[in-house]
XYZ file of C-alpha atoms in Angstrom:
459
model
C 0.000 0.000 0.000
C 1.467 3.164 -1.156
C 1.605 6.410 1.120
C -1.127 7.904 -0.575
C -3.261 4.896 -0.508
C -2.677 4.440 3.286
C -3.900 8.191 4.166
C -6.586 7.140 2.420
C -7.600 3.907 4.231
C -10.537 3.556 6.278
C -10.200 2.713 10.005
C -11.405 -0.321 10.128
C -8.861 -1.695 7.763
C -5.987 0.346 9.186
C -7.076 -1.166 12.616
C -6.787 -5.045 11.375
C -3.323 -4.531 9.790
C -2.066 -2.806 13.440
C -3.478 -5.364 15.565
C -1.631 -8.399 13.380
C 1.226 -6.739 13.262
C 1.460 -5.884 9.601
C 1.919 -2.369 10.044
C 3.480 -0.096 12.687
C 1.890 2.682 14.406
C 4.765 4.927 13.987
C 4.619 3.804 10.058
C 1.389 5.563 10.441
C 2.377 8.546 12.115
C 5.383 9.507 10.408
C 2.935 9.325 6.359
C 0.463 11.545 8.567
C 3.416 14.080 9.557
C 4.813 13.918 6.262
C 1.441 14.923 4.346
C 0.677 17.784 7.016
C 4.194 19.404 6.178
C 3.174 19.256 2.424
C -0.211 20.001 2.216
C -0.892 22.220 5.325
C 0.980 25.103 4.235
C -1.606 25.713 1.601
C -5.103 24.185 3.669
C -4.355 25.911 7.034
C -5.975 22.912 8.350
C -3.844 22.345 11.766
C -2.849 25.361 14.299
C -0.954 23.443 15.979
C 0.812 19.955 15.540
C 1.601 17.893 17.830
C 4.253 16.181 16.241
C 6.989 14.706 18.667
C 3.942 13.586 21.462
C 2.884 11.714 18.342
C 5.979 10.402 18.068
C 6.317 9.246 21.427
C 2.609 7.910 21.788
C 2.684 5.837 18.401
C 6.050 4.524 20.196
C 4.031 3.322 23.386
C 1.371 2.238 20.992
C 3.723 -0.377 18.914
C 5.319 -1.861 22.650
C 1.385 -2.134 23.620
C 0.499 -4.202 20.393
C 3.656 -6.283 20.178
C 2.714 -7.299 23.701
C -0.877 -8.622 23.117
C -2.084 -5.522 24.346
C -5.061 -3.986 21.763
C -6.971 -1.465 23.181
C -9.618 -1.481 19.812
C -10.033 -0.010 16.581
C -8.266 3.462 17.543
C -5.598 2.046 18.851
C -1.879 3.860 17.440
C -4.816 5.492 14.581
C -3.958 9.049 14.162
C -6.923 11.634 14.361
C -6.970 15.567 14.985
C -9.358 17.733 17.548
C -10.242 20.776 16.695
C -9.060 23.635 18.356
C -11.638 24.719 21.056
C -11.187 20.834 22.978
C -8.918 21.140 25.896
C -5.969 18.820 25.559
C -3.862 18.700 28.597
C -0.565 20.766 28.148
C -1.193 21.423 24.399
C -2.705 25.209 23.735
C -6.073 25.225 22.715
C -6.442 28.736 20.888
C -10.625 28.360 20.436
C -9.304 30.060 16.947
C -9.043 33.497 19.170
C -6.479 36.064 20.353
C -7.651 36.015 23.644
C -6.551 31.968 24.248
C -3.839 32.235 21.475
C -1.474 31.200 24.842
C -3.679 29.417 26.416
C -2.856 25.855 27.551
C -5.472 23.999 29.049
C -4.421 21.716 32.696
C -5.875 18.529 32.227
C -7.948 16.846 28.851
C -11.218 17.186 27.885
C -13.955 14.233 28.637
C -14.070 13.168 25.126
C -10.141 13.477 24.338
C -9.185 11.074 27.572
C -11.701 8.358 26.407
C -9.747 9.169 22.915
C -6.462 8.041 24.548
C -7.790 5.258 26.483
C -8.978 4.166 23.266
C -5.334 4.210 21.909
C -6.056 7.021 19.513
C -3.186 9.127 18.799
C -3.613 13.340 18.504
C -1.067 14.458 15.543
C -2.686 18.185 16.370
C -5.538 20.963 16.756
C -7.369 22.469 13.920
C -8.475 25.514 12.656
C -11.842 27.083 13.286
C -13.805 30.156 13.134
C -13.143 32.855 16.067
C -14.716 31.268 19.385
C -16.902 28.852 16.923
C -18.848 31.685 16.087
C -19.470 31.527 12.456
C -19.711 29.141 9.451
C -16.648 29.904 7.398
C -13.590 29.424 9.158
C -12.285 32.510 7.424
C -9.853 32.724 10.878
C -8.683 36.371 10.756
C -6.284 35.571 13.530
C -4.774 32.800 11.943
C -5.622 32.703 8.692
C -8.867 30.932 6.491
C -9.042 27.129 6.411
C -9.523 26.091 2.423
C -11.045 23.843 0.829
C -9.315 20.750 -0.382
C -11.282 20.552 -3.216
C -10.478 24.266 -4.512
C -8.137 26.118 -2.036
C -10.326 29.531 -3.590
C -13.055 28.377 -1.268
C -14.177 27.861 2.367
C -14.182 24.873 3.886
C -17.158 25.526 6.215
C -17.185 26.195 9.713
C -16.667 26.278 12.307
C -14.983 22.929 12.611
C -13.522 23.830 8.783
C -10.212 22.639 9.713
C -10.940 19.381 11.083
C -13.095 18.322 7.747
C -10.324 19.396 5.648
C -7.618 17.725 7.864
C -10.195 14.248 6.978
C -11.156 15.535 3.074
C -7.216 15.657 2.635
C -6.265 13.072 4.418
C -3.927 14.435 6.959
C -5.472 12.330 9.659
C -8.191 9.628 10.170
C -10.712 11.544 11.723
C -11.711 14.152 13.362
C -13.307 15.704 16.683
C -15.332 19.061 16.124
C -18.129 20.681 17.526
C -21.363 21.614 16.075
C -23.654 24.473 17.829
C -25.436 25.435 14.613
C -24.182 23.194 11.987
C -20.204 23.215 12.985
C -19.895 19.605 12.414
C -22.105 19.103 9.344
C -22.265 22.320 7.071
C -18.087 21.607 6.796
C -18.560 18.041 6.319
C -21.216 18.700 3.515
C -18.155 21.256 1.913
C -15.252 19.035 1.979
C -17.127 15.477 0.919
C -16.999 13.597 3.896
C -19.379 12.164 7.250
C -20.302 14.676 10.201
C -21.996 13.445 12.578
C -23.883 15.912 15.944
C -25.531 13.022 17.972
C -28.465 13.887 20.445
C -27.832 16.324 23.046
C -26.044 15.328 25.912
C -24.976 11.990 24.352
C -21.453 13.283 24.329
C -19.571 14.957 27.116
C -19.097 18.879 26.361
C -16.991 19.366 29.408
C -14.011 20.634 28.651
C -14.821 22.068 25.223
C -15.164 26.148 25.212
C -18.861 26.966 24.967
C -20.403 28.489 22.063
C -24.039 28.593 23.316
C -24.309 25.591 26.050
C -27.890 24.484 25.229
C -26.725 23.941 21.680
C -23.503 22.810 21.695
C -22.886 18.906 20.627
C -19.530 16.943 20.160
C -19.147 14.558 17.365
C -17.259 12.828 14.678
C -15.950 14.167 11.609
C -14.956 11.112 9.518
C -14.405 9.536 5.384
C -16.455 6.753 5.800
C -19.581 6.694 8.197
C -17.848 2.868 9.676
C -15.152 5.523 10.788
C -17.602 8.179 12.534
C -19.494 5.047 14.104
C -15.920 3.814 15.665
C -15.792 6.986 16.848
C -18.737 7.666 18.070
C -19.090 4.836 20.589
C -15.359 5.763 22.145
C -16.999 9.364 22.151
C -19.978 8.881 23.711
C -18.418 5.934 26.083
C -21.038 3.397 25.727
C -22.188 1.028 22.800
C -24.816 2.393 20.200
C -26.781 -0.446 20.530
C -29.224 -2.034 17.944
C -31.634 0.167 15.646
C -35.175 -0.178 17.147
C -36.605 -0.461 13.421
C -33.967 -3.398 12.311
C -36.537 -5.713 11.153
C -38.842 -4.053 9.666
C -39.321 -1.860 5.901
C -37.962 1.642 7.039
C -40.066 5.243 6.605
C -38.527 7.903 5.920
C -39.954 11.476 6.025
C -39.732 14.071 3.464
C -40.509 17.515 4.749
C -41.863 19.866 2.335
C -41.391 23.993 2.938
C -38.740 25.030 5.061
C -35.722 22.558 4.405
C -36.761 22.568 0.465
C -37.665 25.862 -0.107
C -34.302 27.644 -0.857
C -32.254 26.117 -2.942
C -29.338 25.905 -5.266
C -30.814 24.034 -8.292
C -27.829 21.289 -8.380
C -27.794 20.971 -4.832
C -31.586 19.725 -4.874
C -31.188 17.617 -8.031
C -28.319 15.789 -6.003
C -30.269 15.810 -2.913
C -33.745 14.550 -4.487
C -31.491 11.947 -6.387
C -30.344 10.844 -3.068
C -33.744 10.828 -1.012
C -35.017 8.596 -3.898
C -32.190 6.034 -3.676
C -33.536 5.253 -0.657
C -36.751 4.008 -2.092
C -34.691 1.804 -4.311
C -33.094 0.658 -1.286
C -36.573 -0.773 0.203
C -37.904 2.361 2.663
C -40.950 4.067 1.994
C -41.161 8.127 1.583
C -43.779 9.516 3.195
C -44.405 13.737 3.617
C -44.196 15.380 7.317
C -44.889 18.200 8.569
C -43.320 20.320 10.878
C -45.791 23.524 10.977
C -44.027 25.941 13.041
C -39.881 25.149 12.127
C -39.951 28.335 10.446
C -41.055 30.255 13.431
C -37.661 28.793 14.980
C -35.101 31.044 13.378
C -35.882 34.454 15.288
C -35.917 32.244 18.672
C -33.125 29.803 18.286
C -30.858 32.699 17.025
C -31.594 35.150 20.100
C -30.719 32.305 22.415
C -27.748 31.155 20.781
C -26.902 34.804 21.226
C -27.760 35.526 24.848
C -25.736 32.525 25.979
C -23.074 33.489 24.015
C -22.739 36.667 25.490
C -22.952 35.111 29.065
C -20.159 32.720 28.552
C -17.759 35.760 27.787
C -19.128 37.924 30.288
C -18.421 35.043 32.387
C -14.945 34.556 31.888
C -14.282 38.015 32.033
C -13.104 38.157 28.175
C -16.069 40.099 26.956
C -15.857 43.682 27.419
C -12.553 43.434 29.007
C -11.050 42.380 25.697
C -13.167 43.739 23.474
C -10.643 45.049 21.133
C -8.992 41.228 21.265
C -12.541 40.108 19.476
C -13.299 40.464 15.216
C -15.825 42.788 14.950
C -17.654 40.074 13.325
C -17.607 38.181 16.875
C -17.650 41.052 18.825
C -20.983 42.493 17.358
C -22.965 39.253 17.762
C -21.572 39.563 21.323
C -22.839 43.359 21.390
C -26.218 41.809 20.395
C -26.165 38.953 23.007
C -26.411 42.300 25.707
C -29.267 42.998 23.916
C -31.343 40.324 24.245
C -34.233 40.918 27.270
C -35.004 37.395 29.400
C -38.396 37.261 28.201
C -37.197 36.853 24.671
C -35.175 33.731 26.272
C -38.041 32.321 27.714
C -40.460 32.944 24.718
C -37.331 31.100 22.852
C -37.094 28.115 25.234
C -41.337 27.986 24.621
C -40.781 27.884 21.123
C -38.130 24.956 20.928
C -40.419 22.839 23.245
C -43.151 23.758 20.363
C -40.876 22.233 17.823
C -39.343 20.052 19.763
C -42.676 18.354 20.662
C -43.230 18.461 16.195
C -40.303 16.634 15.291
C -40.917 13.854 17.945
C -44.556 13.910 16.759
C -43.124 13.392 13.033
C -40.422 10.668 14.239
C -42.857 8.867 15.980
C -44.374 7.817 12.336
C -41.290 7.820 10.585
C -38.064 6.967 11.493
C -36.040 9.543 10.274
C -36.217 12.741 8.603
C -34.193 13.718 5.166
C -33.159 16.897 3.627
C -29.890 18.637 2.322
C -27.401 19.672 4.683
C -26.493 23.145 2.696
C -28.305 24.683 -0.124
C -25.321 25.477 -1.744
C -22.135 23.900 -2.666
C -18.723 25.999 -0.842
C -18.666 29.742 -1.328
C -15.884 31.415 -2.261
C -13.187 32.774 0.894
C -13.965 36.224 -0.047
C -17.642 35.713 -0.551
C -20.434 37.020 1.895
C -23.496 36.545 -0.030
C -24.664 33.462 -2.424
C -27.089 33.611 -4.726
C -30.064 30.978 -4.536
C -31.999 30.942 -7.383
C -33.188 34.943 -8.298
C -32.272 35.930 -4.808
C -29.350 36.920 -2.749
C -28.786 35.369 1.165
C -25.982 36.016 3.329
C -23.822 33.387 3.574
C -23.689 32.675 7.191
C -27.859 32.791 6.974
C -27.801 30.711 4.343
C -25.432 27.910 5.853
C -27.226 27.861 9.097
C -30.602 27.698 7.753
C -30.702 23.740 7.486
C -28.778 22.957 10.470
C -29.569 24.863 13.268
C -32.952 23.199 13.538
C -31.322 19.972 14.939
C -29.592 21.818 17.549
C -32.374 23.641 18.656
C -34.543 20.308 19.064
C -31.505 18.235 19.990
C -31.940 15.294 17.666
C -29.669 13.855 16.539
C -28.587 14.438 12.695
C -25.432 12.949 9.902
C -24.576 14.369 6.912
C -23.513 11.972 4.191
C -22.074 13.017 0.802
C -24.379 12.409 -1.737
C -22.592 13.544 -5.018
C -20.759 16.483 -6.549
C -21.763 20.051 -8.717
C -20.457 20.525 -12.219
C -17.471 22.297 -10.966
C -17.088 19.173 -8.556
C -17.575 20.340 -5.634
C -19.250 17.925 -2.567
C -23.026 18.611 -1.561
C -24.299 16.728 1.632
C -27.249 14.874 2.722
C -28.720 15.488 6.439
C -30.583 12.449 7.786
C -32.422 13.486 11.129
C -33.362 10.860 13.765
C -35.017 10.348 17.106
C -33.119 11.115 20.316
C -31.173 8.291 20.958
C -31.524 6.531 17.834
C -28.086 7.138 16.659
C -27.881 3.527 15.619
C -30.658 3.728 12.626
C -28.969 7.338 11.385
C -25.751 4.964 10.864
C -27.113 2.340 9.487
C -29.827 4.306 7.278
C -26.022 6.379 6.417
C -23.936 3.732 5.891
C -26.498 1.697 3.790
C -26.658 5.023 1.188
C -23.096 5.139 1.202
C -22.401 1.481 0.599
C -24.238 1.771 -2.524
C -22.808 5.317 -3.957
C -19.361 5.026 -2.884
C -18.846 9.144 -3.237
C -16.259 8.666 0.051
C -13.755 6.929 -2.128
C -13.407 10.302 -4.874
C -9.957 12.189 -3.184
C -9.845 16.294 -3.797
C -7.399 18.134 -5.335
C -5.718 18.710 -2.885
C -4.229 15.630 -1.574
């Protein structure tokens, strides 16, 4: 297996050939350092790499193996973590000025069941300021791009961690997703992002974006690789799908998450919700009367806990200056926001809360695109859908920040590629809990599309 072909590998593979010996952990490591010093330069992917504790810890790895000693299918795999999880003596920057020092005293939950797993960290990636925004256009450290053309955005905010994956400069990925940080970049760069249910996964440890929103997850090639993952992650088995022997129904909800889009990025996605009736499930048309009522609500108290989490800390307005404007004017409006706007909000999202439980308790998950457009351009702030013009944040949110608000959980699959090939995503939303049938309904699509095994241009 060449170098190239190796970076490319799924985990599951990768895994077999470390545990019988056929291939060395620090074999691993040193083709993962090697591609980071050629292609990061140009992606911006990693802040910071961490390359001689990788080193070291693919070392330990290869004495633990030769011994008998196999911890499971992470074990000596190298994966990154994006830049806002603590990692004990490593600085975590949260992609600001204000932590660009900043080096955290112990590990976050998720990153010490990581390296009890065997997984190895090779680094910390790239993000948008604080999380707070869609593009990862950093302007403290620079834009992530795209892997598939460097002129574009990789999404955000976990953009560095999906094009770390898309280029293969590591395995997988940790990011988080508050609004869509885990799936709108995943969608961009061709790959699997998964936010499971609220709460599944630890946040503790991770710098808050908006608390009742934010989710951990896995950013992955293959959606085998985010489910490997996902149960270290979340620190418990999956389990079984509750709907495993029985024909599948999936819901297709007209309006709001089909309204407003791109023309090729609805042809791909229609192609892909009707591959699933080929596949055996049955379509059948929800609805979900008051989502669009959600945007006003979910966005004012995304913003008022924003602004309490800096208040908190003491950053925000003590370091105002330190903040974008871009950040620090969402922050300006989190001051603005009156409590009973918060509490109207929290009514509202146990309104629609109680609507997509309603419609998941007759089908068994949701479908829908994950972006309605393919990756902007760095410079870009507005797209143009159809004979109109959004704002590109807007516009990126729109599809994803639903699922946070409610909490279910949601996986974005690629499901093919524009004319000027670049990845579109497909968003399959389940019931809390359920993250088993998202996988399998996932890995079932993929199996028969094979879109994970197309490599970008840059790699």
């Amino acid at each position: 297996m060449s170098a190239g072909e190796l970076a490319f590998a799924s985990i599951e593979p990768i895994a077999q050939q470390l545990r019988k010996k056929k291939l060395s952990p620090l074999e691993l490591i040193q083709t993962m350092l090697a591609r980071i010093e050629r292609f990061n330069p140009q992606l911006n992917a990693y802040l910071t790499v961490t390359a001689e504790q990788a080193l070291g810890d693919a070392r330990r790895a290869e004495r633990e193996i030769l011994r008998g000693h196999w911890r499971g299918p992470l074990h000596g795999v190298p994966i990154s973590l994006k830049d806002n999880i603590y990692t004990l003596g490593v600085r975590t920057t949260a992609g600001s000025k204000i932590l660009c020092d900043f080096v955290p005293q112990r590990d976050a939950t998720v990153v010490r069941r990581l390296r009890r797993a065997g997984a190895i960290v090779l680094g910390k990636t790239n993000l948008h300021e604080f999380a707070y925004g869609v593009t990862t256009n950093n302007p403290h450290f620079g834009p992530t791009r795209n892997p598939w053309d460097p002129t574009r955005i990789p999404g955000g905010s976990s953009g560095g961690s999906a094009a770390a994956v898309a280029a293969g400069l590591c395995f997988a990925s940790v990011g988080s997703d508050t609004g869509g940080s885990i799936r709108i970049p995943a969608a961009m760069c061709g790959i699997v992002g998964f936010k499971p249910t609220f709460g599944l996964v630890s946040c503790h440890g991770v710098v808050p974006l908006a608390a009742s929103f934010d989710h951990v997850g896995p950013l992955a090639r293959t959606v085998p690789d985010a489910a490997i993952l996902l149960r270290v992650l979340a620190g418990r088995d999956l389990g079984a799908s509750r709907a495993s022997r029985r024909r599948l129904r999936l819901g297709w909800p007209g309006g709001f998450f089909w309204e407003k889009l791109n023309e090729e990025v609805r042809q791909l996605a229609e192609a892909a919700v009707h591959s699933f009736e080929r596949e055996g499930c049955a379509l059948e048309e929800i609805a979900l009367p008051h989502l669009s009522e959600s945007v006003g609500p979910s966005t004012r108290i995304a913003l008022a806990e924003a602004r309490h989490f800096h208040e908190s800390t003491g950053y925000y307005p003590e370091r105002a200056d330190d903040y974008s404007e871009e950040v620090r004017k969402r922050l300006e409006l989190g001051g603005q926001i009156r409590a009973i706007e918060y509490l109207q909000g929290l009514e509202v999202r146990e309104q629609v809360r109680r609507e997509f439980d309603e419609a998941l308790a007759n089908v068994d998950a949701i479908l829908a695109p994950t972006v309605p457009v393919a990756a902007p351009r760095i410079a870009e702030e507005r797209v143009r859908i159809g004979t109109e013009e959004e704002a590109v944040r807007g516009a990126l949110l729109r599809l994803n920040r639903p699922a946070n608000f409610t909490g279910h959980p949601a996986i974005s699959v690629p499901c093919g590629f524009t004319r000027e090939g670049l990845p579109v995503g497909l968003q399959i939303i389940g019931r809390a809990f359920d993250e088993a049938l998202l996988l399998r309904l996932a890995g079932v699509y993929e199996q028969s599309h094979k879109w994970s095994t197309a490599r970008p241009a840059v790699a």
